[in-house]
Amino acid sequence: MSTAEYDLAILATNVNRNEGYAVAACGALLTYDILTSLDKEVEYIWTTPWSFGAVLYLLNRYLPYIDTFMAVSLFSTTNSPEACQIGNTVLTWFVIMGSIISEVVLMVRTYAIWGRKRSILFGLIGLWVATMVPVMVITDLEVSSWKYGPSPFPNQSGCFPVHVSKIVFITYIMLIVCETCIVILTMVKAAQHLRQTRSAWIIKMYQDGLLFYFYTLMTSIINIIIPLTAPPGYENLFGIPQRILHSLFCARVLLLLFEQRYGHTETTVSALITSFHPPDESSPPAIRLLRLDKN
């Protein structure tokens, strides 16, 4: 083994180790967040009537465990180049689909707080097509570019990429565009609602939405910078961490809405509820989920 090949082998080993640490840390964070909110989840999700919103919550909440398990398996076992190609491709598509589910959660919430206006619905659908379709196309191009080699050391765990495209950074630009549009719509409506009510839970909903945006904005910027500046192999170092953060924040968004819907026996009076126009049974199930008054 030449000096250059040895250096590349050491780099690949470090990549596997560092990505393994990042995934393990995020898995621990996910478990901690679930445990700290489990009482509310049981009360407002598991023991209430099933709905589209409940299914959306559970998919958003627990699919990251599949991502984490797959990633840990790839980093901790000895794999052939073919197994690495297949495993990382499947893992990447799970991460992308999970991220899209999280974006749908934010769009449904935005549609609801805007009183289910058709113009907002069509705008959000257009935003989804303009950002998420390119994300899927770029992801397909990215995974098609991957090439893996055999382990340079006997019984060395993990995968050893020999070629990885840097095009992945464009997907995070698309996420920033999508979430920036959503947060602008949210803040415009927040300015209207907060002039009419100082309800603590409404303030919390908008505060959480703004914090979610800034946290994911920071991770997206990191995921743009890393592929362009980091050594080969580190392109997706923060891909799974961002996916898990998306899941955590979106789960909190939905749980807050479920808590407000089922956590009170009296009708909640607020400008926000008025703007929702309490829906009848012909309303889309995603919006029936968000009905905040109780009859």
Coordinates of C-alpha atoms in Angstrom, one line a residue:
M1 CA 0.0 0.0 0.0
S2 CA 1.4 3.4 -1.1
T3 CA 1.6 6.4 1.2
A4 CA -1.3 8.0 -0.7
E5 CA -3.4 4.9 -0.4
Y6 CA -2.7 4.6 3.2
D7 CA -3.6 8.2 3.9
L8 CA -7.0 7.6 2.0
A9 CA -7.6 4.5 4.1
I10 CA -7.0 6.4 7.3
L11 CA -9.3 9.2 6.2
A12 CA -12.0 6.7 5.3
T13 CA -11.7 5.0 8.7
N14 CA -12.0 8.4 10.4
V15 CA -15.1 9.2 8.3
N16 CA -16.7 6.0 9.4
R17 CA -15.9 6.6 13.0
N18 CA -17.0 10.2 13.1
E19 CA -20.3 9.5 11.2
G20 CA -20.9 6.6 13.6
Y21 CA -20.5 9.0 16.6
A22 CA -22.8 11.6 15.0
V23 CA -25.5 9.0 14.3
A24 CA -25.2 7.4 17.8
A25 CA -25.5 10.9 19.4
C26 CA -28.6 11.7 17.4
G27 CA -30.1 8.3 18.2
A28 CA -29.6 9.1 21.9
L29 CA -31.2 12.5 21.4
L30 CA -34.2 11.0 19.7
T31 CA -34.7 8.5 22.4
Y32 CA -34.4 11.2 25.1
D33 CA -36.9 13.4 23.4
I34 CA -39.4 10.5 23.0
L35 CA -39.1 9.6 26.7
T36 CA -39.5 13.1 27.9
S37 CA -42.8 13.6 25.9
L38 CA -44.1 10.0 26.2
D39 CA -46.8 10.9 28.7
K40 CA -48.3 13.4 26.3
E41 CA -47.9 11.1 23.4
V42 CA -49.8 8.3 25.1
E43 CA -52.5 10.7 26.3
Y44 CA -53.0 12.7 23.0
I45 CA -52.0 10.2 20.3
W46 CA -52.3 6.6 21.4
T47 CA -55.6 6.9 23.4
T48 CA -57.4 9.3 21.0
P49 CA -59.3 8.5 17.8
W50 CA -57.0 7.6 14.9
S51 CA -56.7 10.2 12.2
F52 CA -54.5 11.2 9.4
G53 CA -52.7 13.5 11.8
A54 CA -51.9 10.7 14.2
V55 CA -50.5 8.6 11.4
L56 CA -48.4 11.6 10.2
Y57 CA -47.1 12.1 13.7
L58 CA -46.1 8.5 14.2
L59 CA -44.4 8.3 10.8
N60 CA -42.5 11.5 11.5
R61 CA -41.7 10.4 15.1
Y62 CA -40.5 6.8 14.6
L63 CA -39.1 6.4 11.1
P64 CA -35.8 8.0 12.2
Y65 CA -35.2 4.9 14.2
I66 CA -35.0 3.0 11.0
D67 CA -32.6 5.5 9.6
T68 CA -30.4 5.3 12.7
F69 CA -30.5 1.5 12.9
M70 CA -29.5 1.2 9.2
A71 CA -26.7 3.8 9.6
V72 CA -25.3 2.1 12.7
S73 CA -25.4 -1.2 10.9
L74 CA -23.4 0.1 8.0
F75 CA -20.8 1.8 10.2
S76 CA -20.3 -1.1 12.6
T77 CA -20.1 -4.1 10.3
T78 CA -17.7 -5.3 7.6
N79 CA -19.4 -4.7 4.3
S80 CA -18.7 -5.5 0.7
P81 CA -18.7 -2.6 -1.8
E82 CA -22.0 -3.9 -3.2
A83 CA -23.6 -4.0 0.3
C84 CA -22.4 -0.5 0.9
Q85 CA -23.9 0.7 -2.3
I86 CA -27.3 -0.8 -1.6
G87 CA -27.3 0.0 2.1
N88 CA -26.4 3.6 1.6
T89 CA -28.8 4.1 -1.2
V90 CA -31.7 2.7 0.8
L91 CA -30.7 4.7 3.8
T92 CA -30.5 7.9 1.8
W93 CA -33.9 7.5 0.4
F94 CA -35.3 6.8 3.9
V95 CA -33.8 10.0 5.1
I96 CA -35.2 12.0 2.1
M97 CA -38.7 10.5 2.5
G98 CA -38.6 11.3 6.2
S99 CA -37.5 14.8 5.6
I100 CA -40.3 15.2 3.1
I101 CA -42.8 14.0 5.7
S102 CA -41.5 16.6 8.1
E103 CA -42.0 19.3 5.4
V104 CA -45.5 18.1 4.9
V105 CA -46.2 18.6 8.6
L106 CA -45.0 22.2 8.4
M107 CA -47.1 22.8 5.3
V108 CA -50.3 21.4 6.8
R109 CA -49.8 23.6 9.9
T110 CA -49.2 26.6 7.7
Y111 CA -52.3 25.8 5.6
A112 CA -54.4 25.5 8.8
I113 CA -53.3 28.7 10.5
W114 CA -54.1 30.6 7.2
G115 CA -57.7 29.4 7.6
R116 CA -57.5 26.8 4.8
K117 CA -57.4 29.4 2.1
R118 CA -57.2 27.8 -1.4
S119 CA -54.6 30.4 -2.5
I120 CA -52.3 29.2 0.3
L121 CA -53.0 25.6 -0.5
F122 CA -52.1 26.0 -4.1
G123 CA -49.1 28.1 -3.1
L124 CA -47.8 25.4 -0.8
I125 CA -48.4 22.7 -3.4
G126 CA -46.4 24.8 -5.9
L127 CA -43.7 25.3 -3.3
W128 CA -43.5 21.5 -2.6
V129 CA -43.2 20.7 -6.3
A130 CA -40.6 23.5 -6.9
T131 CA -38.4 22.3 -4.0
M132 CA -39.0 18.7 -3.1
V133 CA -39.1 17.4 -6.7
P134 CA -35.6 18.8 -7.4
V135 CA -34.5 17.3 -4.0
M136 CA -35.5 13.8 -5.2
V137 CA -33.9 14.3 -8.6
I138 CA -30.6 15.5 -7.1
T139 CA -30.7 12.6 -4.6
D140 CA -31.0 10.1 -7.4
L141 CA -28.1 11.7 -9.2
E142 CA -26.1 11.7 -6.0
V143 CA -26.6 8.1 -5.1
S144 CA -25.9 7.1 -8.7
S145 CA -22.5 8.7 -8.5
W146 CA -21.4 6.7 -5.4
K147 CA -18.7 4.1 -5.8
Y148 CA -17.3 2.0 -2.9
G149 CA -14.1 0.0 -2.6
P150 CA -13.1 -2.9 -0.4
S151 CA -11.9 -2.3 3.1
P152 CA -8.1 -1.4 3.1
F153 CA -7.6 -3.2 6.4
P154 CA -8.6 -6.7 7.4
N155 CA -12.0 -6.9 9.2
Q156 CA -12.3 -3.1 9.2
S157 CA -16.0 -2.1 9.7
G158 CA -17.8 0.5 7.7
C159 CA -17.9 1.6 4.1
F160 CA -15.0 3.0 2.0
P161 CA -16.1 5.4 -0.7
V162 CA -13.8 6.0 -3.6
H163 CA -16.1 8.5 -5.4
V164 CA -18.8 10.7 -3.9
S165 CA -20.5 13.6 -5.7
K166 CA -20.7 17.0 -4.1
I167 CA -24.1 17.8 -5.6
V168 CA -25.8 17.0 -2.4
F169 CA -25.4 20.6 -1.2
I170 CA -28.1 21.6 -3.6
T171 CA -30.7 19.6 -1.7
Y172 CA -30.1 21.7 1.4
I173 CA -30.4 24.9 -0.6
M174 CA -33.9 23.6 -1.6
L175 CA -34.8 22.9 2.0
I176 CA -33.7 26.4 3.0
V177 CA -35.9 27.9 0.2
C178 CA -38.9 25.7 1.3
E179 CA -38.6 26.4 5.0
T180 CA -37.9 30.1 4.5
C181 CA -41.2 30.5 2.5
I182 CA -43.0 28.6 5.2
V183 CA -41.6 30.7 8.0
I184 CA -42.5 33.9 6.2
L185 CA -46.1 32.8 5.8
T186 CA -46.1 31.7 9.5
M187 CA -44.7 35.0 10.7
V188 CA -47.2 37.1 8.6
K189 CA -50.1 35.2 10.2
A190 CA -48.5 35.4 13.6
A191 CA -48.4 39.2 13.4
Q192 CA -52.1 39.1 12.7
H193 CA -53.0 36.6 15.4
L194 CA -50.9 38.2 18.1
R195 CA -52.6 41.5 17.7
Q196 CA -55.9 39.8 18.6
T197 CA -54.8 37.4 21.4
R198 CA -52.0 36.8 23.9
S199 CA -52.9 33.1 24.4
A200 CA -49.9 31.4 25.9
W201 CA -50.2 28.3 23.6
I202 CA -50.5 30.4 20.5
I203 CA -47.4 32.3 21.4
K204 CA -45.6 29.1 22.1
M205 CA -46.7 27.6 18.7
Y206 CA -45.2 30.6 16.9
Q207 CA -42.1 30.7 19.0
D208 CA -41.5 27.0 18.4
G209 CA -41.9 27.5 14.7
L210 CA -39.4 30.3 14.6
L211 CA -36.9 28.4 16.7
F212 CA -37.4 25.3 14.5
Y213 CA -36.6 27.4 11.4
F214 CA -33.3 28.9 12.9
Y215 CA -32.1 25.5 14.1
T216 CA -32.7 23.8 10.8
L217 CA -31.3 26.8 8.9
M218 CA -28.0 26.4 10.8
T219 CA -27.8 22.7 10.1
S220 CA -28.7 23.3 6.4
I221 CA -26.0 25.8 6.1
I222 CA -23.5 23.4 7.6
N223 CA -24.7 20.7 5.2
I224 CA -24.1 23.1 2.3
I225 CA -20.6 24.1 3.5
I226 CA -19.3 20.6 4.3
P227 CA -19.6 19.0 0.8
L228 CA -17.8 22.0 -0.7
T229 CA -15.0 22.3 1.8
A230 CA -14.5 19.0 3.8
P231 CA -12.3 16.1 2.7
P232 CA -13.9 13.4 0.5
G233 CA -16.3 11.1 2.4
Y234 CA -17.6 13.8 4.8
E235 CA -20.3 15.1 2.3
N236 CA -23.2 13.6 4.3
L237 CA -21.8 13.9 7.8
F238 CA -24.7 15.9 9.1
G239 CA -27.4 14.5 6.9
I240 CA -28.9 12.1 9.5
P241 CA -28.5 14.7 12.3
Q242 CA -30.5 17.2 10.3
R243 CA -33.1 14.5 9.5
I244 CA -33.5 13.7 13.2
L245 CA -33.7 17.4 14.2
H246 CA -36.5 17.8 11.6
S247 CA -38.3 14.9 13.2
L248 CA -37.9 16.2 16.7
F249 CA -39.2 19.7 16.0
C250 CA -42.1 18.6 13.7
A251 CA -43.2 16.1 16.4
R252 CA -43.3 18.9 18.9
V253 CA -45.4 21.0 16.5
L254 CA -48.0 18.2 16.1
L255 CA -48.0 17.3 19.8
L256 CA -48.7 20.9 20.7
L257 CA -51.7 20.9 18.4
F258 CA -53.0 17.5 19.7
E259 CA -52.5 18.7 23.3
Q260 CA -54.6 21.8 22.6
R261 CA -57.3 19.8 20.9
Y262 CA -57.7 17.1 23.5
G263 CA -56.2 18.7 26.6
H264 CA -59.1 21.0 27.4
T265 CA -62.8 20.3 28.2
E266 CA -64.0 23.8 27.3
T267 CA -64.0 25.5 24.0
T268 CA -60.8 27.5 23.4
V269 CA -61.7 31.0 22.4
S270 CA -59.0 32.7 20.3
A271 CA -58.5 34.5 17.0
L272 CA -56.6 31.5 15.8
I273 CA -59.5 29.2 16.2
T274 CA -61.8 31.7 14.6
S275 CA -59.5 31.7 11.6
F276 CA -59.6 27.9 11.4
H277 CA -63.4 28.0 10.7
P278 CA -64.3 24.8 12.7
P279 CA -64.5 22.2 10.0
D280 CA -67.2 19.7 9.4
E281 CA -66.7 16.0 8.6
S282 CA -66.3 16.8 4.9
S283 CA -63.1 18.7 5.6
P284 CA -59.8 17.1 4.7
P285 CA -58.6 14.7 7.5
A286 CA -55.4 16.7 7.9
I287 CA -57.5 19.8 8.8
R288 CA -59.9 17.9 11.0
L289 CA -56.8 17.0 13.1
L290 CA -56.1 20.6 13.7
R291 CA -59.6 21.5 15.0
L292 CA -58.9 23.2 18.3
D293 CA -62.4 23.5 19.6
K294 CA -64.3 20.6 21.4
N295 CA -68.0 20.2 21.2

